[in-house]
Amino acid sequence: MHGYATPLRFGRILDAIYPWALAGVLVLAPVGLWMALVVAPPDYQQGDAARIMYVHVPSAWMALFVYLVMASGSAAALIWRHPMAEITARAAAPLGAAFTALALLTGSIWGKPMWGTWWVWDARLTSMLILFFLYLGYLALHEAFDDPERGARAAAILALVGVVNLPIIKFSVDWWNTLHQPASILRIGGPTIHPSMLWPLLTMALVFKLYFICVLVLRIRLLLAERRLASLGVERG
Amino acid sequence: MRLRKRQRLLLVVLVLLLGAGSAALVLAALGEKVSLFVSPSDLVARPLEPGRSLRLGGLVEPGSVERGADGEVRFSITDGAHSVPVVYRGVLPDLFREGQGIVTQGRLEAGGVFRASEVLAKHDENYMPKEVADALKRSGHWKDGAVEAQR
């Protein structure tokens, strides 16, 4: 496993993944948007307003998934002192924060006409907001120490503690009364969403995942380059 | 202080367990307070003194909606077992209709009538085109277990 700990080997893997992920986004993004905005039928209750879920649901899934990436990277960095794991976690954090913000924002825009309110302090919305703050806290802790290594360690511990929030987000709609509806797709008894809407949604989810991989690779390359500059004694501008 | 790999692994596992444990304790202590609303059955099981502000959730009982001339709307909220009469004056959300899940904020008045100051529609987890919904209604499979789903 430590064979991948050198920037050179790691960089080669990144180079191998990147073109495929980028090609996937370029091909599937127009297809997914076309399926979501044109092919998918309007919902029987919400009409065309339901189409916001093709952005909202993939964002929310990515918000959780990216946190898992960040927390796994942090754990590997803490236990095995794996430098590439640390960089992957740090590269993922702002992306996760952005996906969380997008999920909160699109949910709010949908909530106003459908629920009658922009925001309500129910368990799902509140736990999602906490996830957003966890991302921001992770990023802030990284910068809060003069010694970057101490900052990285403190942030990694915060990321680990925050993992407990993931099952709370997922099951909040089952454990408590919430305004947010229960799961439509990952639920016992199969999806409660018609296939004509499920397929566009899954395509959009794939587009979001590939997009994340693309930007993650770019951000890792950036952090690796910054590290090299720092080791050469060049100040970060 | 330099810890060995095994010790660091144990430390990480410990952090995860402590995090999960403290979250579980906090949530267990909060209990039902985390829930956004209470159901009519909760009100029957644990009666509250009148005048306290709370959120009440359930389905709009079919056939119970009466619109008064002065803009006042009267309806009942039911969870299948019990129902509570509600009075509301204000704008209703688009999704408000008979059989729809809603959450209302308000106070219980003497006499058991709930005076709502806010009505929010609760959307369910079912997404389908209009034709499919119509076909389900025709075949009699519409909203099998809807009360359960709207919980």
Coordinates of C-alpha atoms in Angstrom, one line a residue:
Chain A
M1 CA 0.0 0.0 0.0
H2 CA 2.9 2.4 0.7
G3 CA 3.9 1.8 -2.9
Y4 CA 1.3 4.4 -3.7
A5 CA 2.6 6.8 -1.1
T6 CA 5.0 8.5 -3.5
P7 CA 3.6 11.5 -5.5
L8 CA 5.0 9.9 -8.6
R9 CA 3.2 6.6 -8.5
F10 CA 0.0 8.3 -7.2
G11 CA 0.3 10.9 -10.0
R12 CA 0.4 8.1 -12.6
I13 CA -2.8 6.6 -11.3
L14 CA -4.5 10.0 -11.4
D15 CA -3.3 10.5 -15.0
A16 CA -4.9 7.1 -15.9
I17 CA -8.2 7.9 -14.3
Y18 CA -8.7 11.6 -15.4
P19 CA -9.3 11.3 -19.1
W20 CA -12.0 8.6 -18.6
A21 CA -13.8 10.5 -16.0
L22 CA -13.6 13.7 -18.1
A23 CA -14.9 11.9 -21.2
G24 CA -17.7 10.4 -19.1
V25 CA -18.8 13.9 -17.9
L26 CA -18.6 15.4 -21.3
V27 CA -20.7 12.6 -22.9
L28 CA -23.2 11.9 -20.0
A29 CA -23.9 15.4 -18.8
P30 CA -25.8 16.5 -21.9
V31 CA -27.6 13.1 -22.0
G32 CA -28.5 13.3 -18.3
L33 CA -29.8 16.9 -18.6
W34 CA -31.8 16.1 -21.7
M35 CA -33.3 13.0 -19.9
A36 CA -34.1 15.1 -16.8
L37 CA -35.4 18.2 -18.4
V38 CA -37.1 16.8 -21.6
V39 CA -37.7 13.1 -21.5
A40 CA -38.7 12.7 -17.8
P41 CA -42.5 13.3 -17.4
P42 CA -43.7 16.0 -14.9
D43 CA -44.7 14.6 -11.5
Y44 CA -48.4 13.9 -10.9
Q45 CA -48.5 16.3 -7.9
Q46 CA -45.6 18.7 -8.3
G47 CA -45.6 19.1 -12.1
D48 CA -42.4 20.4 -13.5
A49 CA -41.2 21.6 -10.1
A50 CA -40.2 18.0 -9.4
R51 CA -37.3 18.3 -11.9
I52 CA -35.2 20.1 -9.3
M53 CA -34.7 16.6 -7.7
Y54 CA -32.4 15.7 -10.7
V55 CA -29.9 18.2 -9.2
H56 CA -31.0 18.1 -5.5
V57 CA -30.8 14.3 -4.9
P58 CA -27.4 13.7 -6.7
S59 CA -26.0 16.7 -4.7
A60 CA -27.2 15.3 -1.4
W61 CA -25.8 11.8 -2.3
M62 CA -22.5 13.4 -3.2
A63 CA -22.5 15.4 0.0
L64 CA -22.5 12.1 2.0
F65 CA -20.2 10.2 -0.3
V66 CA -17.5 12.9 -0.4
Y67 CA -17.6 13.0 3.4
L68 CA -17.0 9.3 3.4
V69 CA -14.0 9.8 1.1
M70 CA -12.7 12.6 3.3
A71 CA -13.1 10.6 6.5
S72 CA -11.5 7.5 5.0
G73 CA -8.6 9.6 3.8
S74 CA -8.3 11.2 7.2
A75 CA -8.3 7.8 9.0
A76 CA -5.6 6.4 6.7
A77 CA -3.5 9.6 7.2
L78 CA -3.8 9.3 11.0
I79 CA -3.1 5.6 11.2
W80 CA -0.6 4.9 8.4
R81 CA 0.8 8.5 8.0
H82 CA -0.1 8.0 4.3
P83 CA 0.6 11.4 2.8
M84 CA -1.5 10.8 -0.4
A85 CA -4.5 9.9 1.8
E86 CA -4.1 13.2 3.6
I87 CA -4.0 15.1 0.4
T88 CA -7.0 13.3 -1.0
A89 CA -9.0 14.1 2.0
R90 CA -8.0 17.8 1.9
A91 CA -8.7 18.0 -1.8
A92 CA -12.2 16.5 -1.3
A93 CA -13.3 18.8 1.5
P94 CA -14.3 22.0 -0.5
L95 CA -16.0 19.8 -3.1
G96 CA -18.1 18.2 -0.4
A97 CA -18.9 21.6 1.1
A98 CA -20.1 22.7 -2.4
F99 CA -22.3 19.7 -2.9
T100 CA -23.8 20.1 0.5
A101 CA -24.5 23.8 -0.2
L102 CA -26.1 22.9 -3.5
A103 CA -28.3 20.3 -1.8
L104 CA -29.4 22.8 0.8
L105 CA -30.0 25.5 -1.7
T106 CA -32.0 23.5 -4.2
G107 CA -34.0 21.9 -1.4
S108 CA -34.9 25.4 -0.1
I109 CA -36.0 26.6 -3.5
W110 CA -38.2 23.5 -3.9
G111 CA -39.5 23.8 -0.3
K112 CA -40.9 27.2 -0.7
P113 CA -43.6 26.3 -3.4
M114 CA -44.1 22.7 -2.2
W115 CA -44.0 22.8 1.6
G116 CA -44.8 26.5 1.9
T117 CA -41.5 27.4 3.6
W118 CA -37.9 27.9 2.7
W119 CA -36.5 26.2 5.8
V120 CA -37.7 24.2 8.8
W121 CA -35.7 22.8 11.6
D122 CA -36.5 19.2 11.1
A123 CA -34.0 16.4 11.7
R124 CA -33.1 15.9 8.0
L125 CA -32.5 19.6 7.2
T126 CA -30.7 20.3 10.5
S127 CA -28.3 17.3 10.2
M128 CA -27.5 18.3 6.6
L129 CA -26.7 21.8 7.8
I130 CA -24.4 20.3 10.5
L131 CA -22.7 18.3 7.7
F132 CA -22.0 21.6 5.9
F133 CA -20.5 23.1 9.1
L134 CA -18.4 20.0 9.5
Y135 CA -16.9 20.6 6.1
L136 CA -16.2 24.2 6.9
G137 CA -14.8 23.3 10.3
Y138 CA -12.4 20.8 8.6
L139 CA -11.2 23.4 6.2
A140 CA -10.8 26.0 8.9
L141 CA -8.9 23.7 11.3
H142 CA -6.4 23.0 8.5
E143 CA -5.5 26.6 8.4
A144 CA -5.7 27.3 12.1
F145 CA -2.2 26.1 13.1
D146 CA 1.2 27.5 12.2
D147 CA 2.5 24.0 11.8
P148 CA 0.5 22.5 8.8
E149 CA 1.1 19.0 10.1
R150 CA -0.7 19.7 13.4
G151 CA -3.5 21.4 11.5
A152 CA -3.9 18.4 9.3
R153 CA -4.1 16.1 12.3
A154 CA -6.7 18.2 14.1
A155 CA -8.8 18.4 11.0
A156 CA -8.5 14.6 10.4
I157 CA -9.8 14.0 13.9
L158 CA -12.8 16.3 13.4
A159 CA -13.5 14.5 10.1
L160 CA -13.6 11.2 12.1
V161 CA -15.8 12.5 14.8
G162 CA -18.2 13.8 12.2
V163 CA -18.7 10.4 10.6
V164 CA -21.5 9.7 13.2
N165 CA -23.6 12.4 11.4
L166 CA -23.8 10.3 8.2
P167 CA -26.2 7.6 9.5
I168 CA -28.1 10.3 11.3
I169 CA -28.7 12.1 8.0
K170 CA -29.6 8.9 6.2
F171 CA -32.0 7.6 8.8
S172 CA -33.3 10.9 10.2
V173 CA -36.5 10.6 8.1
D174 CA -37.2 7.1 9.5
W175 CA -36.3 7.7 13.2
W176 CA -38.2 10.9 13.7
N177 CA -41.2 12.9 12.2
T178 CA -39.7 15.2 9.6
L179 CA -41.1 17.5 7.0
H180 CA -38.7 16.0 4.5
Q181 CA -40.1 13.0 2.9
P182 CA -38.7 9.5 3.5
A183 CA -36.3 7.8 1.1
S184 CA -37.6 7.1 -2.4
I185 CA -34.8 5.0 -3.7
L186 CA -32.6 3.3 -1.1
R187 CA -35.4 1.8 0.9
I188 CA -36.7 -1.6 1.9
G189 CA -39.3 -2.7 -0.6
G190 CA -37.7 -1.0 -3.6
P191 CA -37.9 2.5 -5.1
T192 CA -41.2 4.5 -5.0
I193 CA -40.2 6.5 -8.0
H194 CA -41.4 5.6 -11.4
P195 CA -38.7 4.2 -13.8
S196 CA -39.3 7.1 -16.2
M197 CA -38.0 9.4 -13.5
L198 CA -35.6 6.9 -11.9
W199 CA -33.3 6.5 -14.9
P200 CA -32.7 10.2 -15.5
L201 CA -32.0 10.6 -11.8
L202 CA -29.4 7.7 -11.8
T203 CA -27.8 9.1 -14.9
M204 CA -27.5 12.5 -13.2
A205 CA -26.1 10.8 -10.1
L206 CA -23.4 9.2 -12.3
V207 CA -22.6 12.5 -13.9
F208 CA -22.1 14.1 -10.5
K209 CA -19.9 11.3 -9.4
L210 CA -17.7 11.5 -12.5
Y211 CA -17.5 15.3 -12.2
F212 CA -16.4 14.9 -8.6
I213 CA -13.6 12.5 -9.7
C214 CA -12.4 15.0 -12.4
V215 CA -12.3 18.0 -10.0
L216 CA -10.8 15.8 -7.2
V217 CA -7.9 14.8 -9.5
L218 CA -7.3 18.4 -10.5
R219 CA -7.3 19.5 -6.8
I220 CA -5.0 16.7 -5.8
R221 CA -2.6 17.8 -8.6
L222 CA -2.8 21.3 -7.3
L223 CA -2.0 20.3 -3.7
L224 CA 0.9 18.1 -4.9
A225 CA 2.3 21.0 -6.9
E226 CA 2.0 23.3 -3.9
R227 CA 3.8 20.8 -1.7
R228 CA 6.6 20.5 -4.2
L229 CA 6.9 24.3 -4.3
A230 CA 7.0 24.4 -0.5
S231 CA 9.7 21.7 -0.3
L232 CA 11.7 23.8 -2.8
G233 CA 11.4 26.7 -0.5
V234 CA 9.0 28.8 -2.6
E235 CA 6.4 30.7 -0.6
R236 CA 2.8 30.1 -1.4
G237 CA 1.6 33.3 -3.2
Chain B
M1 CA 5.0 11.3 21.9
R2 CA 5.2 8.9 19.1
L3 CA 2.6 6.2 18.8
R4 CA 3.0 3.0 16.9
K5 CA 0.8 2.1 14.0
R6 CA -1.4 -0.4 16.0
Q7 CA -1.9 2.2 18.8
R8 CA -2.9 4.8 16.3
L9 CA -5.4 2.4 14.7
L10 CA -6.9 1.7 18.1
L11 CA -7.0 5.4 18.8
V12 CA -9.0 6.0 15.6
V13 CA -11.4 3.2 16.4
L14 CA -11.8 4.7 19.9
V15 CA -12.6 8.2 18.4
L16 CA -15.2 6.6 16.2
L17 CA -16.8 4.7 19.0
L18 CA -16.8 7.6 21.4
G19 CA -18.3 9.8 18.7
A20 CA -21.1 7.3 18.0
G21 CA -21.6 6.7 21.7
S22 CA -22.0 10.3 22.6
A23 CA -24.3 11.0 19.7
A24 CA -26.4 8.0 20.6
L25 CA -26.7 9.3 24.2
V26 CA -27.6 12.8 23.1
L27 CA -30.2 11.6 20.7
A28 CA -31.6 9.2 23.2
A29 CA -31.9 12.0 25.8
L30 CA -33.6 14.3 23.2
G31 CA -35.9 11.4 22.2
E32 CA -39.1 12.6 20.6
K33 CA -38.1 16.2 20.9
V34 CA -36.1 15.8 17.7
S35 CA -39.3 15.1 15.9
L36 CA -40.8 18.0 14.1
F37 CA -44.4 17.3 14.9
V38 CA -46.7 15.1 17.0
S39 CA -49.5 13.0 15.6
P40 CA -53.1 13.1 16.8
S41 CA -52.5 9.7 18.5
D42 CA -49.6 11.2 20.4
L43 CA -51.9 14.0 21.6
V44 CA -54.4 11.3 22.8
A45 CA -51.7 9.3 24.5
R46 CA -50.0 12.3 26.2
P47 CA -52.6 15.1 26.5
L48 CA -51.1 18.6 26.7
E49 CA -52.5 21.5 28.6
P50 CA -54.3 24.0 26.3
G51 CA -52.4 27.0 25.1
R52 CA -49.1 25.4 24.5
S53 CA -47.5 25.9 21.1
L54 CA -46.8 22.7 19.1
R55 CA -46.6 21.3 15.6
L56 CA -49.3 18.8 14.7
G57 CA -48.9 16.5 11.7
G58 CA -51.0 14.0 9.8
L59 CA -53.3 13.7 6.8
V60 CA -56.1 16.1 6.0
E61 CA -59.2 14.0 6.7
P62 CA -61.1 13.5 3.4
G63 CA -64.5 15.4 3.5
S64 CA -63.5 17.5 6.5
V65 CA -62.4 20.7 4.7
E66 CA -64.9 23.6 5.1
R67 CA -64.0 27.1 3.9
G68 CA -65.8 29.8 5.8
A69 CA -66.9 33.1 4.3
D70 CA -64.5 35.1 6.4
G71 CA -61.4 33.2 5.0
E72 CA -61.3 30.8 7.8
V73 CA -60.6 27.1 6.9
R74 CA -61.7 24.3 9.1
F75 CA -60.5 20.7 8.6
S76 CA -59.4 17.7 10.6
I77 CA -56.0 16.2 10.8
T78 CA -56.0 12.4 11.1
D79 CA -53.4 9.6 11.4
G80 CA -55.9 6.9 10.8
A81 CA -56.6 6.2 14.5
H82 CA -57.5 9.6 15.9
S83 CA -58.3 13.0 14.4
V84 CA -58.0 16.6 15.7
P85 CA -60.2 19.5 14.4
V86 CA -58.1 22.4 13.1
V87 CA -59.0 26.1 12.4
Y88 CA -56.7 28.1 10.2
R89 CA -56.8 31.6 8.6
G90 CA -54.2 32.3 6.0
V91 CA -52.6 31.1 2.8
L92 CA -52.5 27.3 2.2
P93 CA -49.7 25.7 0.3
D94 CA -50.3 24.4 -3.2
L95 CA -50.2 20.8 -2.2
F96 CA -52.9 21.2 0.5
R97 CA -55.9 19.0 -0.3
E98 CA -57.9 16.2 1.3
G99 CA -55.8 13.2 2.0
Q100 CA -52.6 15.2 1.8
G101 CA -50.0 15.0 4.6
I102 CA -49.5 18.3 6.3
V103 CA -47.7 19.8 9.3
T104 CA -49.3 22.7 11.2
Q105 CA -47.9 25.0 13.8
G106 CA -50.3 26.4 16.4
R107 CA -52.0 26.1 19.8
L108 CA -54.5 23.7 21.2
E109 CA -57.5 25.6 22.5
A110 CA -59.8 24.6 25.2
G111 CA -62.4 22.2 23.7
G112 CA -59.7 20.3 21.8
V113 CA -59.7 22.6 18.7
F114 CA -56.3 23.3 17.2
R115 CA -55.8 26.9 16.1
A116 CA -53.1 26.8 13.4
S117 CA -50.9 29.8 12.6
E118 CA -48.9 28.0 9.9
V119 CA -49.8 25.1 7.5
L120 CA -47.0 23.3 5.7
A121 CA -47.6 20.5 3.1
K122 CA -45.6 17.4 3.6
H123 CA -44.7 15.7 0.4
D124 CA -44.5 11.9 0.2
E125 CA -41.8 9.8 -1.3
N126 CA -43.9 8.8 -4.4
Y127 CA -42.8 10.2 -7.7
M128 CA -44.7 9.2 -10.8
P129 CA -46.1 10.7 -14.0
K130 CA -49.8 11.8 -14.0
E131 CA -50.9 8.9 -16.3
V132 CA -49.5 6.3 -13.9
A133 CA -51.2 8.0 -10.9
D134 CA -54.5 7.9 -12.8
A135 CA -54.0 4.3 -13.7
L136 CA -53.3 3.4 -10.1
K137 CA -56.4 5.2 -9.0
R138 CA -58.5 3.3 -11.6
S139 CA -57.2 -0.1 -10.6
G140 CA -57.8 0.6 -6.9
H141 CA -54.2 0.3 -5.8
W142 CA -53.9 4.0 -5.1
K143 CA -52.1 4.9 -1.8
D144 CA -51.8 1.3 -0.5
G145 CA -50.5 2.1 3.0
A146 CA -50.5 5.8 2.4
V147 CA -50.9 6.7 6.0
E148 CA -47.9 4.6 6.8
A149 CA -45.9 6.4 4.1
Q150 CA -46.9 9.8 5.3
R151 CA -46.1 9.0 8.9

